[in-house]
Amino acid sequence: MKSKLIMAAGLLGLSAASNAMVYLYDDGVSDTGLTTSGPAFMNVGYLTKFTTVAGGELVNSIDIVWGSRTIPNLPNGLSADVLLMSDPNNDGDPNDAAVLQSVTTVTTGVGSDTFNNYAITSTAFSVGQNFFAGVFIRNMPTGSAWMALDQNATGAAVNSWWNVVISSPVGSYNSLSIFGNPDFTAMTRVNASAVPEPATMSALAIGALALLRRRRK
């Protein structure tokens, strides 16, 4: 009986992994980059809005492309935060957003279109709830291309936001649609999964307990 319980737990784990999903607008290849002239060593930030769908209620990690493939002049090693932010009134505008999770890191792999993965504490959202994922880069040299842009994301510009010369990730943001291309999007993705049902959690707990008892014997 113990062996059967352990096997059941393993099968449930495989099922949960197969239900993983990715929120994205981009096609995986950047076409240009956003470069802003201004004071030397300014802070910049950008956020992308996603709307929770069934099966993707639990946000587990965020994928970021640092810099631009077409203008690869953002330095590696700049201090940055990867962000998960709320949308308190669910209006799709980040100007009232609050930081839910923040991962301190550095820019890396600039110019390669590499999606760097950053794990966060899993955070649950209800279906239909908006949230934002993005970055805050500190002390960026002026003239650097700090956001990779895909320009083939149909209608997605209204979901991506940016700002420069800011002191923190919380503040006033501008929509990418301000540049006149409705198909711009930042190269940001979010990895999510379904919230486990109570029955699934119970079965996994039983399997884990059986495994622990077997090891003790």
PDB file of C-alpha atoms in Angstrom:
ATOM      1  CA  MET A   1       0.000   0.000   0.000  1.00  0.00           C
ATOM      2  CA  LYS A   2       2.835   2.389   0.812  1.00  0.00           C
ATOM      3  CA  SER A   3       4.369   1.927  -2.634  1.00  0.00           C
ATOM      4  CA  LYS A   4       1.041   2.735  -4.276  1.00  0.00           C
ATOM      5  CA  LEU A   5       0.689   5.954  -2.302  1.00  0.00           C
ATOM      6  CA  ILE A   6       4.168   7.074  -3.307  1.00  0.00           C
ATOM      7  CA  MET A   7       3.443   6.332  -6.961  1.00  0.00           C
ATOM      8  CA  ALA A   8       0.205   8.348  -6.759  1.00  0.00           C
ATOM      9  CA  ALA A   9       2.065  11.337  -5.369  1.00  0.00           C
ATOM     10  CA  GLY A  10       4.597  11.139  -8.213  1.00  0.00           C
ATOM     11  CA  LEU A  11       1.888  11.042 -10.871  1.00  0.00           C
ATOM     12  CA  LEU A  12       0.133  14.046  -9.339  1.00  0.00           C
ATOM     13  CA  GLY A  13       3.385  15.994  -9.369  1.00  0.00           C
ATOM     14  CA  LEU A  14       3.830  15.301 -13.088  1.00  0.00           C
ATOM     15  CA  SER A  15       0.261  16.427 -13.737  1.00  0.00           C
ATOM     16  CA  ALA A  16       0.790  19.707 -11.893  1.00  0.00           C
ATOM     17  CA  ALA A  17       3.976  20.424 -13.848  1.00  0.00           C
ATOM     18  CA  SER A  18       2.219  19.807 -17.167  1.00  0.00           C
ATOM     19  CA  ASN A  19      -0.327  22.526 -16.305  1.00  0.00           C
ATOM     20  CA  ALA A  20       2.300  25.294 -16.311  1.00  0.00           C
ATOM     21  CA  MET A  21       1.550  28.224 -18.603  1.00  0.00           C
ATOM     22  CA  VAL A  22       3.294  31.404 -19.780  1.00  0.00           C
ATOM     23  CA  TYR A  23       1.843  34.903 -20.075  1.00  0.00           C
ATOM     24  CA  LEU A  24       3.431  36.723 -23.026  1.00  0.00           C
ATOM     25  CA  TYR A  25       2.806  39.130 -25.914  1.00  0.00           C
ATOM     26  CA  ASP A  26       6.178  38.947 -27.709  1.00  0.00           C
ATOM     27  CA  ASP A  27       7.298  36.535 -30.441  1.00  0.00           C
ATOM     28  CA  GLY A  28      10.706  35.890 -28.872  1.00  0.00           C
ATOM     29  CA  VAL A  29      12.727  38.256 -31.078  1.00  0.00           C
ATOM     30  CA  SER A  30      13.285  41.935 -30.309  1.00  0.00           C
ATOM     31  CA  ASP A  31      13.050  44.367 -33.232  1.00  0.00           C
ATOM     32  CA  THR A  32      14.286  47.585 -31.648  1.00  0.00           C
ATOM     33  CA  GLY A  33      15.058  49.117 -28.277  1.00  0.00           C
ATOM     34  CA  LEU A  34      13.954  52.077 -26.211  1.00  0.00           C
ATOM     35  CA  THR A  35      16.754  54.589 -25.602  1.00  0.00           C
ATOM     36  CA  THR A  36      16.219  57.746 -23.591  1.00  0.00           C
ATOM     37  CA  SER A  37      18.618  60.682 -23.402  1.00  0.00           C
ATOM     38  CA  GLY A  38      18.767  62.429 -20.069  1.00  0.00           C
ATOM     39  CA  PRO A  39      20.886  62.808 -16.969  1.00  0.00           C
ATOM     40  CA  ALA A  40      23.804  60.432 -16.584  1.00  0.00           C
ATOM     41  CA  PHE A  41      23.191  57.470 -14.278  1.00  0.00           C
ATOM     42  CA  MET A  42      19.425  57.837 -14.110  1.00  0.00           C
ATOM     43  CA  ASN A  43      16.965  55.192 -12.935  1.00  0.00           C
ATOM     44  CA  VAL A  44      14.476  53.674 -15.388  1.00  0.00           C
ATOM     45  CA  GLY A  45      11.565  51.275 -15.094  1.00  0.00           C
ATOM     46  CA  TYR A  46       9.093  49.434 -17.281  1.00  0.00           C
ATOM     47  CA  LEU A  47       6.079  47.242 -16.589  1.00  0.00           C
ATOM     48  CA  THR A  48       3.836  44.959 -18.619  1.00  0.00           C
ATOM     49  CA  LYS A  49       0.224  44.288 -17.681  1.00  0.00           C
ATOM     50  CA  PHE A  50      -1.206  40.783 -17.810  1.00  0.00           C
ATOM     51  CA  THR A  51      -4.715  39.602 -16.969  1.00  0.00           C
ATOM     52  CA  THR A  52      -5.141  36.375 -15.016  1.00  0.00           C
ATOM     53  CA  VAL A  53      -6.837  33.501 -16.824  1.00  0.00           C
ATOM     54  CA  ALA A  54      -8.079  30.149 -15.532  1.00  0.00           C
ATOM     55  CA  GLY A  55      -5.186  27.734 -15.091  1.00  0.00           C
ATOM     56  CA  GLY A  56      -2.697  30.546 -14.546  1.00  0.00           C
ATOM     57  CA  GLU A  57      -3.787  31.963 -11.219  1.00  0.00           C
ATOM     58  CA  LEU A  58      -0.495  31.234  -9.438  1.00  0.00           C
ATOM     59  CA  VAL A  59       2.436  33.406 -10.608  1.00  0.00           C
ATOM     60  CA  ASN A  60       5.740  31.605  -9.968  1.00  0.00           C
ATOM     61  CA  SER A  61       8.507  33.406 -11.874  1.00  0.00           C
ATOM     62  CA  ILE A  62       9.269  36.233 -14.302  1.00  0.00           C
ATOM     63  CA  ASP A  63      11.400  36.153 -17.480  1.00  0.00           C
ATOM     64  CA  ILE A  64      13.283  39.299 -18.507  1.00  0.00           C
ATOM     65  CA  VAL A  65      15.364  40.212 -21.583  1.00  0.00           C
ATOM     66  CA  TRP A  66      17.946  42.803 -20.577  1.00  0.00           C
ATOM     67  CA  GLY A  67      18.809  45.524 -23.076  1.00  0.00           C
ATOM     68  CA  SER A  68      18.273  45.338 -26.811  1.00  0.00           C
ATOM     69  CA  ARG A  69      19.565  42.920 -29.446  1.00  0.00           C
ATOM     70  CA  THR A  70      19.563  45.690 -32.056  1.00  0.00           C
ATOM     71  CA  ILE A  71      21.280  48.306 -29.871  1.00  0.00           C
ATOM     72  CA  PRO A  72      23.339  46.250 -27.377  1.00  0.00           C
ATOM     73  CA  ASN A  73      24.869  49.108 -25.399  1.00  0.00           C
ATOM     74  CA  LEU A  74      23.272  48.621 -21.983  1.00  0.00           C
ATOM     75  CA  PRO A  75      26.096  47.592 -19.611  1.00  0.00           C
ATOM     76  CA  ASN A  76      25.987  44.198 -17.964  1.00  0.00           C
ATOM     77  CA  GLY A  77      26.194  44.272 -14.189  1.00  0.00           C
ATOM     78  CA  LEU A  78      23.876  47.208 -13.484  1.00  0.00           C
ATOM     79  CA  SER A  79      21.875  46.908 -10.265  1.00  0.00           C
ATOM     80  CA  ALA A  80      18.217  46.132 -10.982  1.00  0.00           C
ATOM     81  CA  ASP A  81      15.033  44.772  -9.459  1.00  0.00           C
ATOM     82  CA  VAL A  82      12.658  42.341 -11.155  1.00  0.00           C
ATOM     83  CA  LEU A  83       9.146  43.263 -10.087  1.00  0.00           C
ATOM     84  CA  LEU A  84       5.685  41.817  -9.586  1.00  0.00           C
ATOM     85  CA  MET A  85       3.185  44.618  -8.930  1.00  0.00           C
ATOM     86  CA  SER A  86      -0.512  44.842  -8.177  1.00  0.00           C
ATOM     87  CA  ASP A  87      -3.319  46.692  -9.966  1.00  0.00           C
ATOM     88  CA  PRO A  88      -5.450  47.742  -6.973  1.00  0.00           C
ATOM     89  CA  ASN A  89      -8.452  49.048  -8.961  1.00  0.00           C
ATOM     90  CA  ASN A  90      -7.945  46.671 -11.915  1.00  0.00           C
ATOM     91  CA  ASP A  91      -7.906  49.488 -14.481  1.00  0.00           C
ATOM     92  CA  GLY A  92      -4.764  48.322 -16.317  1.00  0.00           C
ATOM     93  CA  ASP A  93      -2.861  51.496 -15.373  1.00  0.00           C
ATOM     94  CA  PRO A  94       0.232  51.058 -13.141  1.00  0.00           C
ATOM     95  CA  ASN A  95       0.199  54.565 -11.703  1.00  0.00           C
ATOM     96  CA  ASP A  96      -1.443  53.225  -8.528  1.00  0.00           C
ATOM     97  CA  ALA A  97       0.444  49.916  -8.523  1.00  0.00           C
ATOM     98  CA  ALA A  98       2.199  48.568  -5.440  1.00  0.00           C
ATOM     99  CA  VAL A  99       5.185  46.224  -5.288  1.00  0.00           C
ATOM    100  CA  LEU A 100       4.170  42.682  -4.317  1.00  0.00           C
ATOM    101  CA  GLN A 101       7.502  40.951  -4.992  1.00  0.00           C
ATOM    102  CA  SER A 102      10.966  42.279  -5.795  1.00  0.00           C
ATOM    103  CA  VAL A 103      14.086  40.316  -6.783  1.00  0.00           C
ATOM    104  CA  THR A 104      17.356  42.248  -6.652  1.00  0.00           C
ATOM    105  CA  THR A 105      19.743  41.247  -9.432  1.00  0.00           C
ATOM    106  CA  VAL A 106      22.010  42.718 -12.140  1.00  0.00           C
ATOM    107  CA  THR A 107      21.612  43.133 -15.884  1.00  0.00           C
ATOM    108  CA  THR A 108      23.088  40.196 -17.773  1.00  0.00           C
ATOM    109  CA  GLY A 109      23.181  38.705 -21.270  1.00  0.00           C
ATOM    110  CA  VAL A 110      22.571  42.116 -22.837  1.00  0.00           C
ATOM    111  CA  GLY A 111      22.009  42.043 -26.592  1.00  0.00           C
ATOM    112  CA  SER A 112      21.299  38.315 -26.798  1.00  0.00           C
ATOM    113  CA  ASP A 113      17.476  38.185 -26.516  1.00  0.00           C
ATOM    114  CA  THR A 114      17.994  35.733 -23.667  1.00  0.00           C
ATOM    115  CA  PHE A 115      15.034  35.341 -21.315  1.00  0.00           C
ATOM    116  CA  ASN A 116      16.533  35.323 -17.832  1.00  0.00           C
ATOM    117  CA  ASN A 117      14.303  33.581 -15.295  1.00  0.00           C
ATOM    118  CA  TYR A 118      13.708  35.000 -11.812  1.00  0.00           C
ATOM    119  CA  ALA A 119      11.814  32.893  -9.280  1.00  0.00           C
ATOM    120  CA  ILE A 120       9.489  34.650  -6.849  1.00  0.00           C
ATOM    121  CA  THR A 121       7.366  33.488  -3.968  1.00  0.00           C
ATOM    122  CA  SER A 122       4.299  32.079  -5.711  1.00  0.00           C
ATOM    123  CA  THR A 123       1.518  34.672  -5.684  1.00  0.00           C
ATOM    124  CA  ALA A 124      -2.142  33.918  -6.435  1.00  0.00           C
ATOM    125  CA  PHE A 125      -4.507  36.176  -8.392  1.00  0.00           C
ATOM    126  CA  SER A 126      -8.179  35.662  -9.149  1.00  0.00           C
ATOM    127  CA  VAL A 127      -9.302  35.102 -12.736  1.00  0.00           C
ATOM    128  CA  GLY A 128      -9.764  38.474 -14.463  1.00  0.00           C
ATOM    129  CA  GLN A 129      -7.398  40.288 -12.084  1.00  0.00           C
ATOM    130  CA  ASN A 130      -4.665  42.421 -13.672  1.00  0.00           C
ATOM    131  CA  PHE A 131      -1.071  42.433 -12.461  1.00  0.00           C
ATOM    132  CA  PHE A 132       2.202  43.945 -13.692  1.00  0.00           C
ATOM    133  CA  ALA A 133       5.653  42.426 -14.222  1.00  0.00           C
ATOM    134  CA  GLY A 134       8.767  44.374 -15.119  1.00  0.00           C
ATOM    135  CA  VAL A 135      12.035  45.892 -13.967  1.00  0.00           C
ATOM    136  CA  PHE A 136      13.627  48.859 -12.236  1.00  0.00           C
ATOM    137  CA  ILE A 137      17.222  49.603 -13.326  1.00  0.00           C
ATOM    138  CA  ARG A 138      19.426  51.841 -11.190  1.00  0.00           C
ATOM    139  CA  ASN A 139      22.111  54.288 -12.324  1.00  0.00           C
ATOM    140  CA  MET A 140      21.857  53.613 -16.050  1.00  0.00           C
ATOM    141  CA  PRO A 141      24.325  55.509 -18.252  1.00  0.00           C
ATOM    142  CA  THR A 142      22.576  57.977 -20.547  1.00  0.00           C
ATOM    143  CA  GLY A 143      22.055  56.865 -24.140  1.00  0.00           C
ATOM    144  CA  SER A 144      21.759  53.152 -23.305  1.00  0.00           C
ATOM    145  CA  ALA A 145      19.008  51.076 -24.907  1.00  0.00           C
ATOM    146  CA  TRP A 146      17.376  49.757 -21.758  1.00  0.00           C
ATOM    147  CA  MET A 147      14.229  48.021 -23.034  1.00  0.00           C
ATOM    148  CA  ALA A 148      14.055  45.364 -25.769  1.00  0.00           C
ATOM    149  CA  LEU A 149      10.944  45.884 -27.900  1.00  0.00           C
ATOM    150  CA  ASP A 150       9.043  43.462 -30.095  1.00  0.00           C
ATOM    151  CA  GLN A 151       7.027  45.427 -32.648  1.00  0.00           C
ATOM    152  CA  ASN A 152       4.892  42.507 -33.861  1.00  0.00           C
ATOM    153  CA  ALA A 153       2.643  42.119 -30.806  1.00  0.00           C
ATOM    154  CA  THR A 154      -0.765  43.063 -32.193  1.00  0.00           C
ATOM    155  CA  GLY A 155      -2.359  45.779 -30.100  1.00  0.00           C
ATOM    156  CA  ALA A 156      -0.112  45.111 -27.097  1.00  0.00           C
ATOM    157  CA  ALA A 157       1.383  48.602 -26.704  1.00  0.00           C
ATOM    158  CA  VAL A 158      -1.436  49.591 -24.336  1.00  0.00           C
ATOM    159  CA  ASN A 159      -0.223  46.877 -21.947  1.00  0.00           C
ATOM    160  CA  SER A 160       3.405  48.061 -21.631  1.00  0.00           C
ATOM    161  CA  TRP A 161       4.471  51.082 -19.587  1.00  0.00           C
ATOM    162  CA  TRP A 162       7.749  52.927 -18.926  1.00  0.00           C
ATOM    163  CA  ASN A 163       9.324  55.799 -17.039  1.00  0.00           C
ATOM    164  CA  VAL A 164      12.727  57.439 -16.615  1.00  0.00           C
ATOM    165  CA  VAL A 165      14.455  59.510 -13.937  1.00  0.00           C
ATOM    166  CA  ILE A 166      12.407  57.867 -11.175  1.00  0.00           C
ATOM    167  CA  SER A 167      13.454  57.178  -7.608  1.00  0.00           C
ATOM    168  CA  SER A 168      11.568  53.912  -7.119  1.00  0.00           C
ATOM    169  CA  PRO A 169       9.373  51.437  -9.030  1.00  0.00           C
ATOM    170  CA  VAL A 170       6.253  53.148  -7.657  1.00  0.00           C
ATOM    171  CA  GLY A 171       5.360  56.233  -9.650  1.00  0.00           C
ATOM    172  CA  SER A 172       3.958  57.676 -12.857  1.00  0.00           C
ATOM    173  CA  TYR A 173       4.324  55.587 -16.031  1.00  0.00           C
ATOM    174  CA  ASN A 174       3.768  56.275 -19.734  1.00  0.00           C
ATOM    175  CA  SER A 175       2.126  53.810 -22.131  1.00  0.00           C
ATOM    176  CA  LEU A 176       4.227  52.451 -25.004  1.00  0.00           C
ATOM    177  CA  SER A 177       1.339  53.483 -27.251  1.00  0.00           C
ATOM    178  CA  ILE A 178       2.670  57.047 -26.946  1.00  0.00           C
ATOM    179  CA  PHE A 179       5.160  56.191 -29.713  1.00  0.00           C
ATOM    180  CA  GLY A 180       2.388  55.570 -32.243  1.00  0.00           C
ATOM    181  CA  ASN A 181       3.006  51.865 -32.841  1.00  0.00           C
ATOM    182  CA  PRO A 182       0.110  49.870 -31.341  1.00  0.00           C
ATOM    183  CA  ASP A 183       2.072  46.628 -31.682  1.00  0.00           C
ATOM    184  CA  PHE A 184       5.032  47.391 -29.382  1.00  0.00           C
ATOM    185  CA  THR A 185       5.646  45.254 -26.311  1.00  0.00           C
ATOM    186  CA  ALA A 186       8.430  44.772 -23.807  1.00  0.00           C
ATOM    187  CA  MET A 187      10.182  41.384 -23.802  1.00  0.00           C
ATOM    188  CA  THR A 188       8.744  40.317 -20.462  1.00  0.00           C
ATOM    189  CA  ARG A 189       7.061  36.995 -19.693  1.00  0.00           C
ATOM    190  CA  VAL A 190       5.426  35.496 -16.624  1.00  0.00           C
ATOM    191  CA  ASN A 191       5.367  31.796 -15.707  1.00  0.00           C
ATOM    192  CA  ALA A 192       2.264  30.614 -13.894  1.00  0.00           C
ATOM    193  CA  SER A 193       0.242  27.557 -12.983  1.00  0.00           C
ATOM    194  CA  ALA A 194      -3.160  26.625 -11.646  1.00  0.00           C
ATOM    195  CA  VAL A 195      -3.836  26.888  -7.932  1.00  0.00           C
ATOM    196  CA  PRO A 196      -3.850  23.267  -6.658  1.00  0.00           C
ATOM    197  CA  GLU A 197      -7.274  21.997  -5.687  1.00  0.00           C
ATOM    198  CA  PRO A 198      -7.710  20.925  -2.036  1.00  0.00           C
ATOM    199  CA  ALA A 199      -8.098  17.268  -3.056  1.00  0.00           C
ATOM    200  CA  THR A 200      -4.825  17.375  -4.981  1.00  0.00           C
ATOM    201  CA  MET A 201      -3.006  18.963  -2.048  1.00  0.00           C
ATOM    202  CA  SER A 202      -4.364  16.291   0.298  1.00  0.00           C
ATOM    203  CA  ALA A 203      -3.243  13.472  -1.994  1.00  0.00           C
ATOM    204  CA  LEU A 204       0.233  14.980  -2.289  1.00  0.00           C
ATOM    205  CA  ALA A 205       0.459  15.308   1.487  1.00  0.00           C
ATOM    206  CA  ILE A 206      -0.535  11.628   1.939  1.00  0.00           C
ATOM    207  CA  GLY A 207       2.107  10.570  -0.574  1.00  0.00           C
ATOM    208  CA  ALA A 208       4.792  12.660   1.101  1.00  0.00           C
ATOM    209  CA  LEU A 209       3.896  11.177   4.500  1.00  0.00           C
ATOM    210  CA  ALA A 210       4.117   7.637   3.123  1.00  0.00           C
ATOM    211  CA  LEU A 211       7.542   8.386   1.650  1.00  0.00           C
ATOM    212  CA  LEU A 212       8.757   9.789   4.957  1.00  0.00           C
ATOM    213  CA  ARG A 213       7.578   6.679   6.839  1.00  0.00           C
ATOM    214  CA  ARG A 214       9.296   4.406   4.331  1.00  0.00           C
ATOM    215  CA  ARG A 215      12.603   6.260   4.711  1.00  0.00           C
ATOM    216  CA  ARG A 216      12.420   6.026   8.515  1.00  0.00           C
ATOM    217  CA  LYS A 217      11.976   2.227   8.278  1.00  0.00           C
TER     218      LYS A 217
END
